[in-house]
Amino acid sequence: MKTPSLQLDSNGRLRHLLTMEGLSRDLILRLLDRAAGLADSTSGAEKKLPLLRGRTVVNLFFEASTRTRTTFELAAKRLSADVINLQIAASSTSKGETLLDTLKTMEAMQADMFVVRHEASGAAHFFAEHAAPGVSILNAGDGRHAHPTQGLLDMYTIRAHAPKARLGFGGLSVAIVGDVLHSRVARSDIHGLRTLGCADIRVVAPPPLIPAGIETLGVRVFHDLERGLDGVDVVILLRLQKERMLGAFLPSLAEFHADFGLTRERFKRLKPDAIVMHPGPINRGVEIEGELAYGERSLILQQVTHGIAVRMAVMAEILGEAEAGA
Amino acid sequence: MSTSLSLLIRNVRVLDPTSGFDAIVNVGIRDGRVDYRDVAAPAATYDQTLDGSGRWLMPAAIDLAARFREPGETHKADFVSETGAAQAGGIGCVVLPPDTSPVIDSPAVVDRIRIKAEAVGGIDVQILGALTQGLKGEALASMSALKRAGCVGFSQALAPMRSALVARRALEYADGLGATVHVFAQDADLANGGCAHEGPVGTRLGLAPIPVAAEVAAIRLWISLVEDTGARVHFCRLSTASGATLIESAQARGLPVSADVAAHQLFMTEADLEGFDAMAHVIPPLRALRDRDGLREALKRGVIGTVCSDHQPHEPDAKVNPFPLTEPGIAGLETLLPLVLQLVHEQVLTPLQAAARLSLGPALVLGRAEPGVSPGASADLVLIDPEIEWTLDTADATRWHSRGRNTPFAGRRFRGRPVMTLYAGQIVWQAPTTI
């Protein structure tokens, strides 16, 4: 397969990060360990490390984003990189400059890494195929395809907070609930969970929001939330894009919430130590009842914090010198 | 056209799909026609003699869908380049879809193309007129005038009809003219702007899906309208096994429907999208293996009577983008015949069946004289080396003629290819290393 090999060099080192698919268990665990180390060493008043001093990271966002772009920016700055943020409306590229022109122009400014978000699946892959030697692509979300740093930070969060995960992912039950069809987060989480050995991955949604053949990724499909949540250790809620749902995917957001929203009633059915995650931003009263969002077993805010450490780890892994010793 | 030299091809295996003739004979060509076909040597003399040992001679292919990109898109290709590609592909007749710019919805555009085609020459260019004005699917095009101007059928190309009512009236009107309507059956609502087969690969890559139902629902609708109107419909570019099954049952009920398939659909599947390969971006999309196998089976049984190239040459930039933003289509003129030969090597088709799917089948769709290799037949022929092994190299200008280099088969090993193409008795192309 071309995608996984494109992101690894001949020695198996990460050259770009495009997708969780094809990353080895060892590599994922190393990135998570590195993220933990970086989180520790930047938790004090002095948050900067000199690992990427003199390097330039360009956030190239063709899709509106605040939180993801901000965490990438913080991650790069905490590693002492110079950061440029470019928010490019899709309309400006259609005026004549192609995506390739944009990439080449930015390369000419001697950037070392592009953090790319684009609405087209395969966009990060496209940039990686055309990037000059020595220029790395970090996928910050391409269409419905992949959002690998979200996948990594979700694995990080599960490992750090799900009690059972301390013994490994093998015994975990994880439910991914909501708009799986359009979700790059779901796809990245599924690849990550599978690679780390999770044997019980469930996707839970009404049929119009389940993509065809998703079972081939190693998941079980549920159309009933109560059954889907039964006995799980981790619930990952997906963001429902309200504007998208108008295309006859759902009768209404209220009906979705009634059948697939995480309510207090359903919350009681979870295992006492189960954790709840969401990539954000949440739709209160749709995927989750408002007051549960920041409840004690909700890790939604921790995910944001972990996201910075994980993104630092990926940047350091790709751009930094090989770690000395461990 | 200047008078051509007479030519004798000795000891060649003739594949004549119309008569079913398949034997090694001597074939004489004179004044644009086949004038001799026999095991015995002819008494007459010929200007030129060619040893056809080990080679096949059959009617040149008739390609039901080839875009030459004129008028309007000469940055992609033009008549000169694509005529050369067709000739090198062993094709003697191409049918141009109406989605040029401007659309072929008036006799003036037909005339303009015809003048261009005659100036370039060396190939029979046939034209499908637009079924509706501007291909908008709303108001009928001037079909009668287009037919008088020479259009051999009508089509919406890839554009949808506005409603079933317009479709029905278009069929009725076309039927009144005795014209065949070429239908690309894909429900635009169900396709919903997608770019990949709805299945495991598209799901994993996150590509917007085009379900099988997009094709099947459209075929069902059109078959219902054929039942209603009795109009002749040719279904273009089938991509699903279920679609082929529907066509077969319609044919079994005696309905006047035929079908073709693009050559690449017989070899590629959704798996070829792996790595977001833009060269595998085609409409209709590459589907599951069972669809590919179903299409092969339908082709073998003759339910699908025609293989076409669905030639869509592009400038390089058209494929330089993230997959969903690339333009769909393959430059297929020069791989049509080699791919069909591959089906012979894989024992999907007999050599005679291969010849039939490339010439007799499309001739029947167009309602033209049945092509043959027998005395009196027009000498639009292709000589084939069925065994030669070669690698497709689009960078080799002596071997690749289309301006479009957008083919997923670049670098692919092939067995068998055309070595000479005759049009109206003249050698219009021959392989660089032959003779």
PDB file of C-alpha atoms in Angstrom, chain B residues 117-387:
ATOM      1  CA  ALA B 117     -12.398  15.484 -39.171  1.00  0.00           C
ATOM      2  CA  GLU B 118     -12.223  15.587 -42.958  1.00  0.00           C
ATOM      3  CA  ALA B 119      -9.201  17.865 -42.873  1.00  0.00           C
ATOM      4  CA  VAL B 120      -7.341  15.422 -40.650  1.00  0.00           C
ATOM      5  CA  GLY B 121      -8.700  12.269 -42.285  1.00  0.00           C
ATOM      6  CA  GLY B 122      -7.562   8.693 -41.844  1.00  0.00           C
ATOM      7  CA  ILE B 123     -10.394   7.693 -39.551  1.00  0.00           C
ATOM      8  CA  ASP B 124     -14.164   7.519 -39.619  1.00  0.00           C
ATOM      9  CA  VAL B 125     -15.503  10.102 -37.184  1.00  0.00           C
ATOM     10  CA  GLN B 126     -19.094   9.695 -36.056  1.00  0.00           C
ATOM     11  CA  ILE B 127     -20.955  12.054 -33.796  1.00  0.00           C
ATOM     12  CA  LEU B 128     -23.579  11.713 -31.098  1.00  0.00           C
ATOM     13  CA  GLY B 129     -25.879  14.693 -30.894  1.00  0.00           C
ATOM     14  CA  ALA B 130     -27.044  16.126 -27.605  1.00  0.00           C
ATOM     15  CA  LEU B 131     -30.367  14.760 -26.423  1.00  0.00           C
ATOM     16  CA  THR B 132     -31.265  18.065 -24.789  1.00  0.00           C
ATOM     17  CA  GLN B 133     -30.227  21.630 -25.452  1.00  0.00           C
ATOM     18  CA  GLY B 134     -26.918  22.375 -23.822  1.00  0.00           C
ATOM     19  CA  LEU B 135     -27.104  18.910 -22.203  1.00  0.00           C
ATOM     20  CA  LYS B 136     -29.146  20.608 -19.507  1.00  0.00           C
ATOM     21  CA  GLY B 137     -31.668  17.797 -19.437  1.00  0.00           C
ATOM     22  CA  GLU B 138     -34.614  20.125 -19.860  1.00  0.00           C
ATOM     23  CA  ALA B 139     -35.558  21.059 -23.440  1.00  0.00           C
ATOM     24  CA  LEU B 140     -35.061  18.608 -26.290  1.00  0.00           C
ATOM     25  CA  ALA B 141     -32.277  19.379 -28.741  1.00  0.00           C
ATOM     26  CA  SER B 142     -33.146  19.696 -32.427  1.00  0.00           C
ATOM     27  CA  MET B 143     -32.747  15.996 -32.942  1.00  0.00           C
ATOM     28  CA  SER B 144     -34.207  15.877 -36.402  1.00  0.00           C
ATOM     29  CA  ALA B 145     -31.858  18.556 -37.682  1.00  0.00           C
ATOM     30  CA  LEU B 146     -28.940  16.907 -35.897  1.00  0.00           C
ATOM     31  CA  LYS B 147     -29.798  13.592 -37.493  1.00  0.00           C
ATOM     32  CA  ARG B 148     -29.930  15.199 -40.927  1.00  0.00           C
ATOM     33  CA  ALA B 149     -26.522  16.711 -40.170  1.00  0.00           C
ATOM     34  CA  GLY B 150     -25.249  13.178 -39.673  1.00  0.00           C
ATOM     35  CA  CYS B 151     -25.490  12.359 -35.965  1.00  0.00           C
ATOM     36  CA  VAL B 152     -25.619   8.588 -35.433  1.00  0.00           C
ATOM     37  CA  GLY B 153     -27.472   8.758 -32.139  1.00  0.00           C
ATOM     38  CA  PHE B 154     -28.239  10.998 -29.200  1.00  0.00           C
ATOM     39  CA  SER B 155     -26.834  11.223 -25.735  1.00  0.00           C
ATOM     40  CA  GLN B 156     -26.602  13.262 -22.573  1.00  0.00           C
ATOM     41  CA  ALA B 157     -22.919  12.224 -22.234  1.00  0.00           C
ATOM     42  CA  LEU B 158     -22.423  12.274 -18.432  1.00  0.00           C
ATOM     43  CA  ALA B 159     -25.117  14.870 -17.773  1.00  0.00           C
ATOM     44  CA  PRO B 160     -28.343  13.857 -16.034  1.00  0.00           C
ATOM     45  CA  MET B 161     -31.884  14.374 -17.280  1.00  0.00           C
ATOM     46  CA  ARG B 162     -33.917  16.851 -15.311  1.00  0.00           C
ATOM     47  CA  SER B 163     -36.766  14.403 -14.803  1.00  0.00           C
ATOM     48  CA  ALA B 164     -38.171  11.074 -15.892  1.00  0.00           C
ATOM     49  CA  LEU B 165     -40.779  12.979 -17.863  1.00  0.00           C
ATOM     50  CA  VAL B 166     -38.166  14.700 -20.017  1.00  0.00           C
ATOM     51  CA  ALA B 167     -36.408  11.353 -20.428  1.00  0.00           C
ATOM     52  CA  ARG B 168     -39.611   9.722 -21.607  1.00  0.00           C
ATOM     53  CA  ARG B 169     -40.377  12.469 -24.109  1.00  0.00           C
ATOM     54  CA  ALA B 170     -36.821  12.409 -25.394  1.00  0.00           C
ATOM     55  CA  LEU B 171     -37.102   8.666 -25.991  1.00  0.00           C
ATOM     56  CA  GLU B 172     -40.415   9.059 -27.752  1.00  0.00           C
ATOM     57  CA  TYR B 173     -39.053  11.768 -29.976  1.00  0.00           C
ATOM     58  CA  ALA B 174     -35.852   9.879 -30.773  1.00  0.00           C
ATOM     59  CA  ASP B 175     -37.855   6.774 -31.530  1.00  0.00           C
ATOM     60  CA  GLY B 176     -39.908   8.734 -34.023  1.00  0.00           C
ATOM     61  CA  LEU B 177     -36.666   9.514 -35.822  1.00  0.00           C
ATOM     62  CA  GLY B 178     -35.534   5.904 -35.628  1.00  0.00           C
ATOM     63  CA  ALA B 179     -32.548   7.041 -33.573  1.00  0.00           C
ATOM     64  CA  THR B 180     -30.779   5.207 -30.769  1.00  0.00           C
ATOM     65  CA  VAL B 181     -30.346   7.001 -27.460  1.00  0.00           C
ATOM     66  CA  HIS B 182     -27.041   6.371 -25.695  1.00  0.00           C
ATOM     67  CA  VAL B 183     -27.605   6.497 -21.957  1.00  0.00           C
ATOM     68  CA  PHE B 184     -25.013   6.813 -19.235  1.00  0.00           C
ATOM     69  CA  ALA B 185     -27.153   5.400 -16.460  1.00  0.00           C
ATOM     70  CA  GLN B 186     -26.278   7.034 -13.190  1.00  0.00           C
ATOM     71  CA  ASP B 187     -28.808   8.618 -10.875  1.00  0.00           C
ATOM     72  CA  ALA B 188     -27.273  11.984 -10.089  1.00  0.00           C
ATOM     73  CA  ASP B 189     -28.989  12.261  -6.702  1.00  0.00           C
ATOM     74  CA  LEU B 190     -27.746   8.872  -5.566  1.00  0.00           C
ATOM     75  CA  ALA B 191     -24.268   9.554  -6.949  1.00  0.00           C
ATOM     76  CA  ASN B 192     -24.391  12.803  -4.938  1.00  0.00           C
ATOM     77  CA  GLY B 193     -21.120  14.177  -6.253  1.00  0.00           C
ATOM     78  CA  GLY B 194     -19.205  11.099  -5.145  1.00  0.00           C
ATOM     79  CA  CYS B 195     -15.921   9.945  -6.601  1.00  0.00           C
ATOM     80  CA  ALA B 196     -15.512   6.313  -5.551  1.00  0.00           C
ATOM     81  CA  HIS B 197     -17.385   3.033  -5.321  1.00  0.00           C
ATOM     82  CA  GLU B 198     -19.308   2.664  -2.092  1.00  0.00           C
ATOM     83  CA  GLY B 199     -17.303  -0.101  -0.481  1.00  0.00           C
ATOM     84  CA  PRO B 200     -14.482  -0.920   1.915  1.00  0.00           C
ATOM     85  CA  VAL B 201     -11.714   0.876   0.011  1.00  0.00           C
ATOM     86  CA  GLY B 202     -13.654   4.099  -0.475  1.00  0.00           C
ATOM     87  CA  THR B 203     -14.738   3.944   3.141  1.00  0.00           C
ATOM     88  CA  ARG B 204     -11.182   3.539   4.392  1.00  0.00           C
ATOM     89  CA  LEU B 205      -9.887   6.327   2.168  1.00  0.00           C
ATOM     90  CA  GLY B 206     -12.810   8.532   3.139  1.00  0.00           C
ATOM     91  CA  LEU B 207     -13.896   9.131  -0.458  1.00  0.00           C
ATOM     92  CA  ALA B 208     -17.477  10.215  -1.095  1.00  0.00           C
ATOM     93  CA  PRO B 209     -19.341   7.114  -2.263  1.00  0.00           C
ATOM     94  CA  ILE B 210     -21.291   6.363  -5.432  1.00  0.00           C
ATOM     95  CA  PRO B 211     -23.501   3.414  -4.528  1.00  0.00           C
ATOM     96  CA  VAL B 212     -24.273   0.554  -6.897  1.00  0.00           C
ATOM     97  CA  ALA B 213     -27.886   1.708  -6.660  1.00  0.00           C
ATOM     98  CA  ALA B 214     -26.969   4.908  -8.542  1.00  0.00           C
ATOM     99  CA  GLU B 215     -26.465   2.783 -11.655  1.00  0.00           C
ATOM    100  CA  VAL B 216     -29.099   0.147 -11.003  1.00  0.00           C
ATOM    101  CA  ALA B 217     -31.900   2.598 -10.217  1.00  0.00           C
ATOM    102  CA  ALA B 218     -31.147   4.578 -13.372  1.00  0.00           C
ATOM    103  CA  ILE B 219     -31.082   1.450 -15.556  1.00  0.00           C
ATOM    104  CA  ARG B 220     -34.406   0.325 -14.089  1.00  0.00           C
ATOM    105  CA  LEU B 221     -35.967   3.682 -14.878  1.00  0.00           C
ATOM    106  CA  TRP B 222     -34.701   3.750 -18.452  1.00  0.00           C
ATOM    107  CA  ILE B 223     -35.780   0.157 -19.050  1.00  0.00           C
ATOM    108  CA  SER B 224     -39.258   1.085 -17.845  1.00  0.00           C
ATOM    109  CA  LEU B 225     -39.277   3.930 -20.337  1.00  0.00           C
ATOM    110  CA  VAL B 226     -38.116   1.591 -23.099  1.00  0.00           C
ATOM    111  CA  GLU B 227     -41.015  -0.718 -22.234  1.00  0.00           C
ATOM    112  CA  ASP B 228     -43.317   2.271 -22.508  1.00  0.00           C
ATOM    113  CA  THR B 229     -41.979   3.799 -25.673  1.00  0.00           C
ATOM    114  CA  GLY B 230     -40.296   0.989 -27.574  1.00  0.00           C
ATOM    115  CA  ALA B 231     -37.362   3.316 -28.166  1.00  0.00           C
ATOM    116  CA  ARG B 232     -33.910   1.844 -28.748  1.00  0.00           C
ATOM    117  CA  VAL B 233     -31.533   2.515 -25.862  1.00  0.00           C
ATOM    118  CA  HIS B 234     -27.840   1.781 -25.654  1.00  0.00           C
ATOM    119  CA  PHE B 235     -26.522   1.707 -22.095  1.00  0.00           C
ATOM    120  CA  CYS B 236     -23.036   3.175 -21.887  1.00  0.00           C
ATOM    121  CA  ARG B 237     -20.157   2.321 -19.566  1.00  0.00           C
ATOM    122  CA  LEU B 238     -21.727  -0.247 -17.270  1.00  0.00           C
ATOM    123  CA  SER B 239     -19.881  -0.585 -13.990  1.00  0.00           C
ATOM    124  CA  THR B 240     -21.950  -3.026 -11.953  1.00  0.00           C
ATOM    125  CA  ALA B 241     -22.762  -6.714 -12.163  1.00  0.00           C
ATOM    126  CA  SER B 242     -26.333  -5.931 -11.099  1.00  0.00           C
ATOM    127  CA  GLY B 243     -26.677  -3.485 -13.966  1.00  0.00           C
ATOM    128  CA  ALA B 244     -25.577  -6.152 -16.434  1.00  0.00           C
ATOM    129  CA  THR B 245     -28.130  -8.571 -14.971  1.00  0.00           C
ATOM    130  CA  LEU B 246     -30.895  -6.008 -15.541  1.00  0.00           C
ATOM    131  CA  ILE B 247     -29.816  -5.514 -19.155  1.00  0.00           C
ATOM    132  CA  GLU B 248     -29.779  -9.262 -19.693  1.00  0.00           C
ATOM    133  CA  SER B 249     -33.320  -9.695 -18.442  1.00  0.00           C
ATOM    134  CA  ALA B 250     -34.519  -6.760 -20.554  1.00  0.00           C
ATOM    135  CA  GLN B 251     -32.905  -8.327 -23.612  1.00  0.00           C
ATOM    136  CA  ALA B 252     -34.505 -11.666 -22.754  1.00  0.00           C
ATOM    137  CA  ARG B 253     -37.875  -9.915 -22.830  1.00  0.00           C
ATOM    138  CA  GLY B 254     -37.095  -8.692 -26.302  1.00  0.00           C
ATOM    139  CA  LEU B 255     -36.533  -5.056 -25.424  1.00  0.00           C
ATOM    140  CA  PRO B 256     -34.292  -3.132 -27.843  1.00  0.00           C
ATOM    141  CA  VAL B 257     -31.473  -2.470 -25.397  1.00  0.00           C
ATOM    142  CA  SER B 258     -27.733  -2.935 -25.778  1.00  0.00           C
ATOM    143  CA  ALA B 259     -24.775  -2.110 -23.572  1.00  0.00           C
ATOM    144  CA  ASP B 260     -21.082  -1.364 -23.571  1.00  0.00           C
ATOM    145  CA  VAL B 261     -18.324  -1.332 -21.012  1.00  0.00           C
ATOM    146  CA  ALA B 262     -15.108   0.661 -20.853  1.00  0.00           C
ATOM    147  CA  ALA B 263     -12.057  -1.587 -21.186  1.00  0.00           C
ATOM    148  CA  HIS B 264     -10.571  -0.445 -17.886  1.00  0.00           C
ATOM    149  CA  GLN B 265     -13.667  -1.643 -15.986  1.00  0.00           C
ATOM    150  CA  LEU B 266     -12.767  -5.191 -17.033  1.00  0.00           C
ATOM    151  CA  PHE B 267      -9.374  -4.998 -15.360  1.00  0.00           C
ATOM    152  CA  MET B 268      -9.465  -2.532 -12.505  1.00  0.00           C
ATOM    153  CA  THR B 269     -11.364  -2.484  -9.228  1.00  0.00           C
ATOM    154  CA  GLU B 270     -11.799  -0.263  -6.194  1.00  0.00           C
ATOM    155  CA  ALA B 271      -8.499  -1.700  -4.939  1.00  0.00           C
ATOM    156  CA  ASP B 272      -6.717   0.401  -7.574  1.00  0.00           C
ATOM    157  CA  LEU B 273      -7.671   3.560  -5.663  1.00  0.00           C
ATOM    158  CA  GLU B 274      -5.211   2.582  -2.950  1.00  0.00           C
ATOM    159  CA  GLY B 275      -2.797   5.405  -2.299  1.00  0.00           C
ATOM    160  CA  PHE B 276      -5.286   7.889  -3.772  1.00  0.00           C
ATOM    161  CA  ASP B 277      -4.091   7.131  -7.297  1.00  0.00           C
ATOM    162  CA  ALA B 278      -5.723   9.854  -9.395  1.00  0.00           C
ATOM    163  CA  MET B 279      -5.204   7.775 -12.546  1.00  0.00           C
ATOM    164  CA  ALA B 280      -7.818   5.399 -11.153  1.00  0.00           C
ATOM    165  CA  HIS B 281     -10.346   8.221 -10.806  1.00  0.00           C
ATOM    166  CA  VAL B 282     -13.016   7.405 -13.374  1.00  0.00           C
ATOM    167  CA  ILE B 283     -16.782   7.863 -13.704  1.00  0.00           C
ATOM    168  CA  PRO B 284     -18.541   5.513 -13.281  1.00  0.00           C
ATOM    169  CA  PRO B 285     -16.173   4.455 -10.512  1.00  0.00           C
ATOM    170  CA  LEU B 286     -14.095   1.305 -10.377  1.00  0.00           C
ATOM    171  CA  ARG B 287     -16.137  -1.145  -8.396  1.00  0.00           C
ATOM    172  CA  ALA B 288     -15.803  -4.406  -6.515  1.00  0.00           C
ATOM    173  CA  LEU B 289     -14.122  -7.503  -7.877  1.00  0.00           C
ATOM    174  CA  ARG B 290     -17.488  -9.226  -8.200  1.00  0.00           C
ATOM    175  CA  ASP B 291     -18.648  -6.360 -10.421  1.00  0.00           C
ATOM    176  CA  ARG B 292     -15.590  -6.692 -12.622  1.00  0.00           C
ATOM    177  CA  ASP B 293     -16.180 -10.426 -12.885  1.00  0.00           C
ATOM    178  CA  GLY B 294     -19.885  -9.915 -13.584  1.00  0.00           C
ATOM    179  CA  LEU B 295     -19.053  -7.477 -16.368  1.00  0.00           C
ATOM    180  CA  ARG B 296     -16.590  -9.961 -17.867  1.00  0.00           C
ATOM    181  CA  GLU B 297     -19.207 -12.676 -17.772  1.00  0.00           C
ATOM    182  CA  ALA B 298     -21.812 -10.404 -19.396  1.00  0.00           C
ATOM    183  CA  LEU B 299     -19.296  -9.474 -22.060  1.00  0.00           C
ATOM    184  CA  LYS B 300     -18.523 -13.098 -22.772  1.00  0.00           C
ATOM    185  CA  ARG B 301     -22.203 -13.946 -23.131  1.00  0.00           C
ATOM    186  CA  GLY B 302     -22.806 -10.959 -25.368  1.00  0.00           C
ATOM    187  CA  VAL B 303     -25.176  -9.178 -22.995  1.00  0.00           C
ATOM    188  CA  ILE B 304     -22.587  -6.442 -23.213  1.00  0.00           C
ATOM    189  CA  GLY B 305     -21.891  -6.370 -26.926  1.00  0.00           C
ATOM    190  CA  THR B 306     -19.225  -3.699 -27.025  1.00  0.00           C
ATOM    191  CA  VAL B 307     -16.000  -2.737 -25.322  1.00  0.00           C
ATOM    192  CA  CYS B 308     -15.080   0.917 -25.757  1.00  0.00           C
ATOM    193  CA  SER B 309     -12.145   3.051 -24.688  1.00  0.00           C
ATOM    194  CA  ASP B 310     -14.109   5.814 -22.941  1.00  0.00           C
ATOM    195  CA  HIS B 311     -11.135   7.862 -24.017  1.00  0.00           C
ATOM    196  CA  GLN B 312     -10.743  11.047 -21.973  1.00  0.00           C
ATOM    197  CA  PRO B 313      -7.342  12.622 -22.511  1.00  0.00           C
ATOM    198  CA  HIS B 314      -6.311  15.263 -19.980  1.00  0.00           C
ATOM    199  CA  GLU B 315      -3.540  17.787 -19.568  1.00  0.00           C
ATOM    200  CA  PRO B 316      -1.149  16.718 -16.765  1.00  0.00           C
ATOM    201  CA  ASP B 317      -2.500  19.293 -14.297  1.00  0.00           C
ATOM    202  CA  ALA B 318      -5.959  17.716 -14.406  1.00  0.00           C
ATOM    203  CA  LYS B 319      -4.590  14.826 -12.345  1.00  0.00           C
ATOM    204  CA  VAL B 320      -2.361  16.904 -10.045  1.00  0.00           C
ATOM    205  CA  ASN B 321      -4.610  17.449  -7.066  1.00  0.00           C
ATOM    206  CA  PRO B 322      -6.021  15.526  -4.127  1.00  0.00           C
ATOM    207  CA  PHE B 323      -8.022  12.612  -5.532  1.00  0.00           C
ATOM    208  CA  PRO B 324     -11.563  14.046  -5.259  1.00  0.00           C
ATOM    209  CA  LEU B 325     -10.482  17.268  -6.969  1.00  0.00           C
ATOM    210  CA  THR B 326      -8.852  15.574  -9.977  1.00  0.00           C
ATOM    211  CA  GLU B 327     -10.706  15.238 -13.255  1.00  0.00           C
ATOM    212  CA  PRO B 328     -11.967  11.721 -13.885  1.00  0.00           C
ATOM    213  CA  GLY B 329     -11.076   9.763 -16.988  1.00  0.00           C
ATOM    214  CA  ILE B 330      -8.443   7.678 -18.724  1.00  0.00           C
ATOM    215  CA  ALA B 331      -6.734   8.189 -22.071  1.00  0.00           C
ATOM    216  CA  GLY B 332      -7.779   4.813 -23.413  1.00  0.00           C
ATOM    217  CA  LEU B 333      -7.550   4.708 -27.215  1.00  0.00           C
ATOM    218  CA  GLU B 334      -4.214   2.962 -27.248  1.00  0.00           C
ATOM    219  CA  THR B 335      -4.990   0.410 -24.572  1.00  0.00           C
ATOM    220  CA  LEU B 336      -8.442  -0.621 -25.816  1.00  0.00           C
ATOM    221  CA  LEU B 337      -7.286  -3.322 -28.163  1.00  0.00           C
ATOM    222  CA  PRO B 338      -4.381  -4.557 -26.012  1.00  0.00           C
ATOM    223  CA  LEU B 339      -6.740  -4.934 -23.035  1.00  0.00           C
ATOM    224  CA  VAL B 340      -9.264  -6.882 -25.094  1.00  0.00           C
ATOM    225  CA  LEU B 341      -6.416  -9.111 -26.292  1.00  0.00           C
ATOM    226  CA  GLN B 342      -5.585  -9.633 -22.643  1.00  0.00           C
ATOM    227  CA  LEU B 343      -9.105 -10.989 -22.181  1.00  0.00           C
ATOM    228  CA  VAL B 344      -8.357 -13.490 -24.926  1.00  0.00           C
ATOM    229  CA  HIS B 345      -5.149 -14.542 -23.205  1.00  0.00           C
ATOM    230  CA  GLU B 346      -7.088 -14.896 -19.955  1.00  0.00           C
ATOM    231  CA  GLN B 347      -9.616 -17.015 -21.865  1.00  0.00           C
ATOM    232  CA  VAL B 348     -12.510 -14.727 -21.086  1.00  0.00           C
ATOM    233  CA  LEU B 349     -13.142 -14.231 -24.803  1.00  0.00           C
ATOM    234  CA  THR B 350     -12.319 -16.254 -27.881  1.00  0.00           C
ATOM    235  CA  PRO B 351     -10.446 -14.363 -30.597  1.00  0.00           C
ATOM    236  CA  LEU B 352     -13.652 -14.164 -32.647  1.00  0.00           C
ATOM    237  CA  GLN B 353     -15.590 -12.836 -29.674  1.00  0.00           C
ATOM    238  CA  ALA B 354     -12.894 -10.233 -29.118  1.00  0.00           C
ATOM    239  CA  ALA B 355     -13.215  -9.124 -32.726  1.00  0.00           C
ATOM    240  CA  ALA B 356     -17.000  -9.006 -32.371  1.00  0.00           C
ATOM    241  CA  ARG B 357     -16.974  -6.886 -29.204  1.00  0.00           C
ATOM    242  CA  LEU B 358     -14.669  -4.394 -30.885  1.00  0.00           C
ATOM    243  CA  SER B 359     -16.386  -4.088 -34.255  1.00  0.00           C
ATOM    244  CA  LEU B 360     -19.593  -6.004 -34.909  1.00  0.00           C
ATOM    245  CA  GLY B 361     -21.164  -5.111 -31.557  1.00  0.00           C
ATOM    246  CA  PRO B 362     -20.662  -1.362 -31.918  1.00  0.00           C
ATOM    247  CA  ALA B 363     -21.623  -1.482 -35.614  1.00  0.00           C
ATOM    248  CA  LEU B 364     -24.988  -2.954 -34.618  1.00  0.00           C
ATOM    249  CA  VAL B 365     -25.480  -0.190 -32.043  1.00  0.00           C
ATOM    250  CA  LEU B 366     -24.783   2.409 -34.719  1.00  0.00           C
ATOM    251  CA  GLY B 367     -26.950   0.615 -37.260  1.00  0.00           C
ATOM    252  CA  ARG B 368     -24.190   0.549 -39.835  1.00  0.00           C
ATOM    253  CA  ALA B 369     -22.954  -2.104 -42.243  1.00  0.00           C
ATOM    254  CA  GLU B 370     -21.628  -5.132 -40.449  1.00  0.00           C
ATOM    255  CA  PRO B 371     -17.859  -5.059 -40.593  1.00  0.00           C
ATOM    256  CA  GLY B 372     -16.105  -8.039 -42.080  1.00  0.00           C
ATOM    257  CA  VAL B 373     -12.952  -9.340 -43.665  1.00  0.00           C
ATOM    258  CA  SER B 374     -14.439 -10.761 -46.839  1.00  0.00           C
ATOM    259  CA  PRO B 375     -14.373  -9.780 -50.496  1.00  0.00           C
ATOM    260  CA  GLY B 376     -16.283  -6.536 -50.999  1.00  0.00           C
ATOM    261  CA  ALA B 377     -15.938  -5.369 -47.408  1.00  0.00           C
ATOM    262  CA  SER B 378     -14.434  -1.958 -46.813  1.00  0.00           C
ATOM    263  CA  ALA B 379     -10.795  -2.444 -45.900  1.00  0.00           C
ATOM    264  CA  ASP B 380     -10.910  -0.864 -42.430  1.00  0.00           C
ATOM    265  CA  LEU B 381      -8.736  -3.449 -40.819  1.00  0.00           C
ATOM    266  CA  VAL B 382      -6.268  -4.010 -38.071  1.00  0.00           C
ATOM    267  CA  LEU B 383      -3.353  -6.408 -38.154  1.00  0.00           C
ATOM    268  CA  ILE B 384      -2.445  -7.714 -34.736  1.00  0.00           C
ATOM    269  CA  ASP B 385       0.542  -9.424 -33.239  1.00  0.00           C
ATOM    270  CA  PRO B 386      -1.223 -11.365 -30.494  1.00  0.00           C
ATOM    271  CA  GLU B 387       1.935 -12.578 -28.777  1.00  0.00           C
TER     272      GLU B 387
END
